[in-house]
mmCIF file of C-alpha atoms in Angstrom:
data_model
loop_
_atom_site.group_PDB
_atom_site.id
_atom_site.type_symbol
_atom_site.label_atom_id
_atom_site.label_comp_id
_atom_site.label_asym_id
_atom_site.label_seq_id
_atom_site.Cartn_x
_atom_site.Cartn_y
_atom_site.Cartn_z
ATOM 1 C CA UNK A 1 164.608 257.607 -161.527
ATOM 2 C CA UNK A 2 166.842 258.270 -158.562
ATOM 3 C CA UNK A 3 165.167 259.648 -155.427
ATOM 4 C CA UNK A 4 167.561 262.620 -155.361
ATOM 5 C CA UNK A 5 166.505 263.923 -158.803
ATOM 6 C CA UNK A 6 164.511 267.147 -158.819
ATOM 7 C CA UNK A 7 161.670 265.971 -161.146
ATOM 8 C CA UNK A 8 160.966 263.037 -158.857
ATOM 9 C CA UNK A 9 160.944 265.234 -155.759
ATOM 10 C CA UNK A 10 158.540 267.682 -157.410
ATOM 11 C CA UNK A 11 156.263 264.889 -158.615
ATOM 12 C CA UNK A 12 156.099 263.241 -155.196
ATOM 13 C CA UNK A 13 155.510 266.581 -153.516
ATOM 14 C CA UNK A 14 152.577 267.345 -155.852
ATOM 15 C CA UNK A 15 151.082 263.902 -155.340
ATOM 16 C CA UNK A 16 151.250 264.325 -151.576
ATOM 17 C CA UNK A 17 149.007 267.424 -151.709
ATOM 18 C CA UNK A 18 146.416 266.264 -154.239
ATOM 19 C CA UNK A 19 142.873 266.464 -152.948
ATOM 20 C CA UNK A 20 140.483 263.660 -153.792
ATOM 21 C CA UNK A 21 137.282 264.952 -155.322
ATOM 22 C CA UNK A 22 133.962 264.090 -153.744
ATOM 23 C CA UNK A 23 132.364 262.704 -156.885
ATOM 24 C CA UNK A 24 129.380 260.427 -156.274
ATOM 25 C CA UNK A 25 129.746 256.746 -157.098
ATOM 26 C CA UNK A 26 128.673 255.546 -160.512
ATOM 27 C CA UNK A 27 125.150 254.210 -160.830
ATOM 28 C CA UNK A 28 124.818 250.513 -161.570
ATOM 29 C CA UNK A 29 122.536 249.377 -164.391
ATOM 30 C CA UNK A 30 120.384 247.465 -161.918
ATOM 31 C CA UNK A 31 119.848 250.604 -159.809
ATOM 32 C CA UNK A 32 119.024 252.636 -162.897
ATOM 33 C CA UNK A 33 116.471 250.091 -164.121
ATOM 34 C CA UNK A 34 114.949 249.863 -160.649
ATOM 35 C CA UNK A 35 114.451 253.629 -160.432
ATOM 36 C CA UNK A 36 112.876 253.681 -163.903
ATOM 37 C CA UNK A 37 110.521 250.858 -162.937
ATOM 38 C CA UNK A 38 109.481 252.852 -159.871
ATOM 39 C CA UNK A 39 108.785 255.921 -162.002
ATOM 40 C CA UNK A 40 106.714 253.731 -164.355
ATOM 41 C CA UNK A 41 104.728 252.313 -161.372
ATOM 42 C CA UNK A 42 105.869 248.744 -162.102
ATOM 43 C CA UNK A 43 106.245 246.277 -159.242
ATOM 44 C CA UNK A 44 109.899 245.248 -159.381
ATOM 45 C CA UNK A 45 109.788 242.585 -156.672
ATOM 46 C CA UNK A 46 110.091 239.793 -159.246
ATOM 47 C CA UNK A 47 111.154 241.265 -162.621
ATOM 48 C CA UNK A 48 112.192 237.884 -164.057
ATOM 49 C CA UNK A 49 108.637 236.558 -163.800
ATOM 50 C CA UNK A 50 107.293 239.724 -165.405
ATOM 51 C CA UNK A 51 109.748 239.468 -168.280
ATOM 52 C CA UNK A 52 108.832 235.826 -168.993
ATOM 53 C CA UNK A 53 105.340 236.905 -170.062
ATOM 54 C CA UNK A 54 106.303 238.976 -173.103
ATOM 55 C CA UNK A 55 102.851 240.404 -173.863
ATOM 56 C CA UNK A 56 102.205 241.276 -170.239
ATOM 57 C CA UNK A 57 105.657 242.924 -170.007
ATOM 58 C CA UNK A 58 104.977 245.031 -173.107
ATOM 59 C CA UNK A 59 101.602 246.103 -171.720
ATOM 60 C CA UNK A 60 103.198 247.056 -168.377
ATOM 61 C CA UNK A 61 105.882 249.115 -170.100
ATOM 62 C CA UNK A 62 103.375 250.840 -172.405
ATOM 63 C CA UNK A 63 100.986 251.653 -169.552
ATOM 64 C CA UNK A 64 103.856 252.752 -167.328
ATOM 65 C CA UNK A 65 105.225 255.044 -170.030
ATOM 66 C CA UNK A 66 101.829 256.693 -170.453
ATOM 67 C CA UNK A 67 101.546 257.182 -166.688
ATOM 68 C CA UNK A 68 105.105 258.521 -166.500
ATOM 69 C CA UNK A 69 104.455 260.999 -169.337
ATOM 70 C CA UNK A 70 101.190 262.183 -167.731
ATOM 71 C CA UNK A 71 102.960 262.834 -164.426
ATOM 72 C CA UNK A 72 105.756 264.731 -166.189
ATOM 73 C CA UNK A 73 103.281 266.812 -168.200
ATOM 74 C CA UNK A 74 101.301 267.651 -165.065
ATOM 75 C CA UNK A 75 104.518 268.708 -163.300
ATOM 76 C CA UNK A 76 105.513 271.103 -166.094
#
């Protein structure tokens, strides 16, 4: 489109005055998992070692879920 055409001038004028919203950045999966582990009272310093022991990992998750639910129920 030629620079002298009216639609182009209007479009460029509108783009020049667009405000960028202040939306927060998207949360990464790793950050989300880390915050959940904190709320479940699970030590996340070495999650790979925890995950290698399947039965221990399940027990940690189950116990953490119970603790998390108790804290939420007490807060309500």
